[in-house]
Amino acid sequence: MGGDKDSLSEFLAVAVDAAKKAGEIIRKGFYETKLVEHKGQVDLVTETDKACEDLVFNYIKQHYPEHKFIGEETTAACGTTELTDHPTWIVDPLDGTTNFVHGFPFVCVSIGLTIGKVPTVGVVYNPIMDELFTGIRGKGAFLNGNPIKVSTQSELVKSLLVTEVGTKRDKSTVNFATNRINSLLFKVRSLRMSGSCALDLCGIACGRVDIFYELGFGGPWDVAGGAVIVQEAGGLVFDPSGNDFDITSQRVAASNPHLKDVFVEALREAETHQPSGN
Ligand code: MG
Ligand code: MG
């Protein structure tokens, strides 16, 4: 077979097929009554999450039996798998489960492939809005086959911020999250929460939103697909402190290159404005 790039295109094609098949299950379930279980106080899981993960897992395993696999629901059931340099498929079978349960249309399947721990192939598919985001390292990012770019905004005051508040509801976590938002709201144009970390990253990639951060999300499956899509759309993915992004850290920020420094500074100020005694 051909060189590196050809095999990356094949990996993407398999991931797209898997995402479309999982998307059919999500679309069907979206309009039906859901059987909901709790993973935490407000952290939900449905039979659709599990069915999609089984489907994606089996489909990829058929094609690449030697590759490794990290899935949100497999991890929930069997514990953490360490990320190695091996080609590893990292899958969120349904990102935006709360949206799914409520019939709010920001739901997706996210599939990312890391090679040497580097996000290399990404697919994020929203079957309700029929939006397929794809990216291959070094080969660009696309929405339904059309090239996408991050926004050109350079002023924080004109920027649309997207973030999430996660699933922890202890007083300290909620206070930190809302105080951070309080500080940032004085500096940006407005704030959105889509309910899906993967779709937030894709929003950065296609320029719908300008800056994004999330702290304490579920795991690498929330960011593995979206990270390469943002980077290939000309954006930056980084730790909210401004340091390098670590896919295993449950901390992420993203923006276009013009906004990174001012955004990191605003996030730093938001931390220093946290009241003590939380
Ligand atoms: Mg998720
Ligand atoms: Mg999920």
Short mmCIF file of C-alpha atoms and ligand atoms in Angstrom, two decimals:
data_model
loop_
_atom_site.label_atom_id
_atom_site.label_comp_id
_atom_site.label_asym_id
_atom_site.label_seq_id
_atom_site.Cartn_x
_atom_site.Cartn_y
_atom_site.Cartn_z
CA MET A 1 0.00 0.00 0.00
CA GLY A 2 1.00 3.65 -0.34
CA GLY A 3 2.85 5.88 2.08
CA ASP A 4 1.90 7.41 5.38
CA LYS A 5 -0.58 9.91 4.01
CA ASP A 6 -2.53 7.25 2.12
CA SER A 7 -2.95 5.17 5.24
CA LEU A 8 -4.12 8.26 7.16
CA SER A 9 -6.78 8.82 4.49
CA GLU A 10 -7.86 5.21 4.90
CA PHE A 11 -8.05 5.62 8.67
CA LEU A 12 -10.25 8.67 8.14
CA ALA A 13 -12.55 6.83 5.72
CA VAL A 14 -13.06 4.02 8.24
CA ALA A 15 -13.69 6.53 11.04
CA VAL A 16 -16.23 8.41 8.90
CA ASP A 17 -18.08 5.16 8.10
CA ALA A 18 -18.15 4.25 11.79
CA ALA A 19 -19.35 7.74 12.77
CA LYS A 20 -22.13 7.70 10.16
CA LYS A 21 -23.35 4.29 11.34
CA ALA A 22 -23.30 5.44 14.98
CA GLY A 23 -25.00 8.65 13.84
CA GLU A 24 -27.93 6.64 12.50
CA ILE A 25 -28.42 5.08 15.94
CA ILE A 26 -28.23 8.51 17.60
CA ARG A 27 -30.68 10.05 15.11
CA LYS A 28 -33.18 7.23 15.63
CA GLY A 29 -32.88 7.38 19.42
CA PHE A 30 -33.08 11.18 19.48
CA TYR A 31 -36.78 11.16 18.58
CA GLU A 32 -37.73 8.30 20.91
CA THR A 33 -38.19 7.90 24.65
CA LYS A 34 -34.83 7.33 26.33
CA LEU A 35 -33.85 4.91 29.03
CA VAL A 36 -31.62 7.07 31.20
CA GLU A 37 -29.14 5.94 33.86
CA HIS A 38 -27.01 8.13 36.12
CA LYS A 39 -23.21 7.88 36.14
CA GLY A 40 -23.15 10.75 38.64
CA GLN A 41 -25.52 13.34 40.09
CA VAL A 42 -26.09 15.00 36.70
CA ASP A 43 -23.91 12.76 34.49
CA LEU A 44 -26.22 10.69 32.30
CA VAL A 45 -25.80 7.63 30.10
CA THR A 46 -28.31 5.93 27.81
CA GLU A 47 -28.48 2.66 25.95
CA THR A 48 -27.65 4.71 22.82
CA ASP A 49 -24.23 5.70 24.25
CA LYS A 50 -23.42 2.04 24.83
CA ALA A 51 -24.81 0.81 21.49
CA CYS A 52 -22.81 3.43 19.58
CA GLU A 53 -19.59 2.59 21.40
CA ASP A 54 -20.03 -1.14 20.66
CA LEU A 55 -20.70 -0.34 17.01
CA VAL A 56 -17.70 1.96 16.59
CA PHE A 57 -15.41 -0.36 18.55
CA ASN A 58 -16.40 -3.43 16.49
CA TYR A 59 -16.27 -1.61 13.17
CA ILE A 60 -12.77 -0.24 13.78
CA LYS A 61 -11.55 -3.53 15.25
CA GLN A 62 -12.61 -5.34 12.06
CA HIS A 63 -10.40 -3.04 10.03
CA TYR A 64 -7.51 -2.53 12.45
CA PRO A 65 -7.40 -5.43 14.93
CA GLU A 66 -3.88 -4.46 16.03
CA HIS A 67 -4.83 -0.90 17.04
CA LYS A 68 -5.68 0.08 20.60
CA PHE A 69 -9.02 1.49 21.71
CA ILE A 70 -10.14 3.87 24.47
CA GLY A 71 -13.89 4.45 24.73
CA GLU A 72 -15.84 6.48 27.27
CA GLU A 73 -18.29 3.72 28.17
CA THR A 74 -15.68 0.93 28.12
CA THR A 75 -13.61 3.04 30.52
CA ALA A 76 -16.68 3.62 32.71
CA ALA A 77 -17.28 -0.14 32.85
CA CYS A 78 -13.71 -1.52 32.86
CA GLY A 79 -11.49 1.28 34.21
CA THR A 80 -8.83 3.45 32.61
CA THR A 81 -6.60 2.34 29.77
CA GLU A 82 -3.23 4.06 29.62
CA LEU A 83 -2.58 6.02 26.44
CA THR A 84 0.54 4.70 24.70
CA ASP A 85 2.43 5.63 21.51
CA HIS A 86 0.55 2.85 19.71
CA PRO A 87 -2.13 3.91 17.19
CA THR A 88 -5.11 4.39 19.52
CA TRP A 89 -8.72 5.12 18.64
CA ILE A 90 -10.26 7.36 21.29
CA VAL A 91 -14.05 7.44 21.08
CA ASP A 92 -16.88 9.37 22.64
CA PRO A 93 -19.84 7.43 21.25
CA LEU A 94 -22.26 10.22 22.18
CA ASP A 95 -20.99 13.60 23.29
CA GLY A 96 -23.80 15.77 24.60
CA THR A 97 -25.79 13.03 26.33
CA THR A 98 -27.73 15.58 28.40
CA ASN A 99 -28.71 17.31 25.13
CA PHE A 100 -29.67 13.93 23.70
CA VAL A 101 -31.92 13.18 26.67
CA HIS A 102 -33.59 16.60 26.38
CA GLY A 103 -33.88 16.62 22.59
CA PHE A 104 -31.49 19.61 22.26
CA PRO A 105 -29.80 19.05 18.91
CA PHE A 106 -26.10 19.50 19.85
CA VAL A 107 -25.13 15.84 19.97
CA CYS A 108 -22.34 14.03 18.19
CA VAL A 109 -20.13 11.01 17.92
CA SER A 110 -16.43 11.84 18.27
CA ILE A 111 -13.65 9.59 16.98
CA GLY A 112 -9.99 10.50 17.25
CA LEU A 113 -6.88 8.52 16.34
CA THR A 114 -3.65 9.24 18.17
CA ILE A 115 -0.29 8.02 16.88
CA GLY A 116 2.62 8.58 19.26
CA LYS A 117 -0.01 10.22 21.54
CA VAL A 118 -0.50 12.95 18.90
CA PRO A 119 -4.08 13.51 17.64
CA THR A 120 -3.73 12.59 13.96
CA VAL A 121 -7.17 11.82 12.55
CA GLY A 122 -10.43 13.33 13.84
CA VAL A 123 -14.10 12.86 13.02
CA VAL A 124 -16.95 14.63 14.82
CA TYR A 125 -20.42 13.97 13.43
CA ASN A 126 -23.66 15.64 14.50
CA PRO A 127 -26.37 13.45 12.93
CA ILE A 128 -29.24 15.77 13.89
CA MET A 129 -27.80 18.79 12.07
CA ASP A 130 -26.04 16.51 9.59
CA GLU A 131 -22.67 18.16 10.13
CA LEU A 132 -19.56 16.05 9.59
CA PHE A 133 -16.30 17.61 10.78
CA THR A 134 -13.10 15.87 9.69
CA GLY A 135 -9.38 16.50 9.95
CA ILE A 136 -6.13 14.74 9.15
CA ARG A 137 -2.83 16.05 10.53
CA GLY A 138 -1.13 17.99 7.75
CA LYS A 139 -4.10 17.72 5.38
CA GLY A 140 -6.63 20.31 6.53
CA ALA A 141 -10.02 20.36 8.23
CA PHE A 142 -13.42 20.07 6.60
CA LEU A 143 -17.13 20.45 7.30
CA ASN A 144 -19.20 18.20 5.04
CA GLY A 145 -16.23 18.09 2.66
CA ASN A 146 -15.68 21.86 2.49
CA PRO A 147 -12.47 23.35 3.96
CA ILE A 148 -12.94 25.26 7.23
CA LYS A 149 -10.88 27.94 8.96
CA VAL A 150 -10.86 29.45 12.44
CA SER A 151 -12.11 33.02 12.84
CA THR A 152 -9.85 36.01 12.14
CA GLN A 153 -11.02 37.90 15.25
CA SER A 154 -8.19 39.47 17.23
CA GLU A 155 -10.09 41.44 19.89
CA LEU A 156 -11.34 39.73 23.02
CA VAL A 157 -14.14 42.27 23.39
CA LYS A 158 -15.57 41.18 20.02
CA SER A 159 -15.11 37.46 20.70
CA LEU A 160 -17.77 34.85 21.31
CA LEU A 161 -16.73 32.57 24.17
CA VAL A 162 -17.91 28.99 24.51
CA THR A 163 -17.40 26.90 27.65
CA GLU A 164 -19.08 24.17 29.67
CA VAL A 165 -19.78 23.74 33.39
CA GLY A 166 -19.16 19.98 33.51
CA THR A 167 -20.95 17.46 35.70
CA LYS A 168 -19.61 18.17 39.20
CA ARG A 169 -22.03 20.00 41.47
CA ASP A 170 -20.10 20.38 44.70
CA LYS A 171 -20.08 23.96 46.00
CA SER A 172 -16.40 24.61 45.38
CA THR A 173 -16.46 23.42 41.74
CA VAL A 174 -19.62 25.37 40.96
CA ASN A 175 -18.26 28.53 42.60
CA PHE A 176 -14.97 28.31 40.72
CA ALA A 177 -16.78 27.74 37.41
CA THR A 178 -19.24 30.61 37.85
CA ASN A 179 -16.62 33.02 39.23
CA ARG A 180 -14.43 32.30 36.22
CA ILE A 181 -17.37 33.05 33.92
CA ASN A 182 -18.20 36.17 35.92
CA SER A 183 -14.69 37.55 35.33
CA LEU A 184 -14.62 36.62 31.62
CA LEU A 185 -18.09 38.03 30.85
CA PHE A 186 -16.78 41.56 31.40
CA LYS A 187 -14.20 41.03 28.64
CA VAL A 188 -15.94 39.15 25.83
CA ARG A 189 -18.97 39.82 23.64
CA SER A 190 -21.06 36.91 24.86
CA LEU A 191 -21.05 33.34 26.11
CA ARG A 192 -22.44 30.06 24.75
CA MET A 193 -22.62 26.52 26.12
CA SER A 194 -23.45 23.92 23.51
CA GLY A 195 -23.31 20.99 25.93
CA SER A 196 -20.74 19.14 23.81
CA CYS A 197 -17.00 19.66 24.22
CA ALA A 198 -16.32 18.03 20.84
CA LEU A 199 -18.78 20.35 19.08
CA ASP A 200 -17.32 23.36 20.92
CA LEU A 201 -13.92 22.51 19.44
CA CYS A 202 -15.50 22.17 15.99
CA GLY A 203 -17.18 25.55 16.54
CA ILE A 204 -13.70 27.04 17.00
CA ALA A 205 -12.49 25.20 13.90
CA CYS A 206 -15.19 26.64 11.63
CA GLY A 207 -15.11 30.13 13.19
CA ARG A 208 -18.58 30.11 14.76
CA VAL A 209 -17.03 30.84 18.11
CA ASP A 210 -13.68 32.46 18.84
CA ILE A 211 -12.47 31.16 22.19
CA PHE A 212 -13.17 27.99 24.18
CA TYR A 213 -12.07 26.45 27.45
CA GLU A 214 -13.25 23.60 29.59
CA LEU A 215 -11.87 22.27 32.85
CA GLY A 216 -12.68 18.87 34.34
CA PHE A 217 -14.45 17.21 31.41
CA GLY A 218 -14.87 13.44 31.20
CA GLY A 219 -11.70 12.26 29.49
CA PRO A 220 -9.57 12.21 26.33
CA TRP A 221 -12.57 11.06 24.26
CA ASP A 222 -14.07 14.57 24.57
CA VAL A 223 -11.09 16.19 22.82
CA ALA A 224 -9.29 13.53 20.73
CA GLY A 225 -11.39 14.08 17.60
CA GLY A 226 -11.81 17.85 17.87
CA ALA A 227 -8.17 18.73 18.64
CA VAL A 228 -6.78 17.80 15.22
CA ILE A 229 -9.76 19.46 13.51
CA VAL A 230 -9.02 22.76 15.29
CA GLN A 231 -5.30 22.56 14.50
CA GLU A 232 -5.90 21.75 10.85
CA ALA A 233 -8.33 24.67 10.61
CA GLY A 234 -5.45 26.96 11.63
CA GLY A 235 -6.36 27.12 15.31
CA LEU A 236 -4.44 26.44 18.50
CA VAL A 237 -5.27 23.92 21.20
CA PHE A 238 -3.56 24.56 24.52
CA ASP A 239 -3.82 24.19 28.26
CA PRO A 240 -5.91 27.03 29.80
CA SER A 241 -2.69 28.12 31.59
CA GLY A 242 -1.12 28.72 28.19
CA ASN A 243 1.11 25.63 28.47
CA ASP A 244 1.08 22.77 25.98
CA PHE A 245 -2.13 20.79 25.57
CA ASP A 246 -2.12 17.39 27.27
CA ILE A 247 -4.83 15.10 25.94
CA THR A 248 -4.98 13.16 29.24
CA SER A 249 -5.26 16.21 31.54
CA GLN A 250 -9.02 17.00 31.34
CA ARG A 251 -8.12 20.64 30.67
CA VAL A 252 -8.41 22.30 27.28
CA ALA A 253 -8.55 25.70 25.62
CA ALA A 254 -8.68 26.64 21.94
CA SER A 255 -8.72 29.77 19.83
CA ASN A 256 -7.35 31.28 16.66
CA PRO A 257 -3.65 32.30 16.87
CA HIS A 258 -4.41 36.05 17.31
CA LEU A 259 -6.45 35.53 20.47
CA LYS A 260 -4.38 32.98 22.39
CA ASP A 261 -2.26 35.36 24.46
CA VAL A 262 -5.05 37.75 25.46
CA PHE A 263 -7.34 34.82 26.18
CA VAL A 264 -4.76 33.07 28.40
CA GLU A 265 -4.22 36.38 30.22
CA ALA A 266 -7.99 36.74 30.77
CA LEU A 267 -8.17 33.16 32.08
CA ARG A 268 -5.23 33.88 34.42
CA GLU A 269 -7.00 36.99 35.75
CA ALA A 270 -10.17 34.94 36.19
CA GLU A 271 -8.21 32.54 38.45
CA THR A 272 -6.72 35.35 40.54
CA HIS A 273 -10.22 36.80 41.06
CA GLN A 274 -11.42 33.58 42.66
CA PRO A 275 -12.59 34.38 46.20
CA SER A 276 -10.67 32.56 48.91
CA GLY A 277 -12.35 30.11 51.25
CA ASN A 278 -14.14 28.18 48.49
MG MG B 1 -18.35 13.53 26.19
MG MG B 2 -20.25 10.61 25.88
#
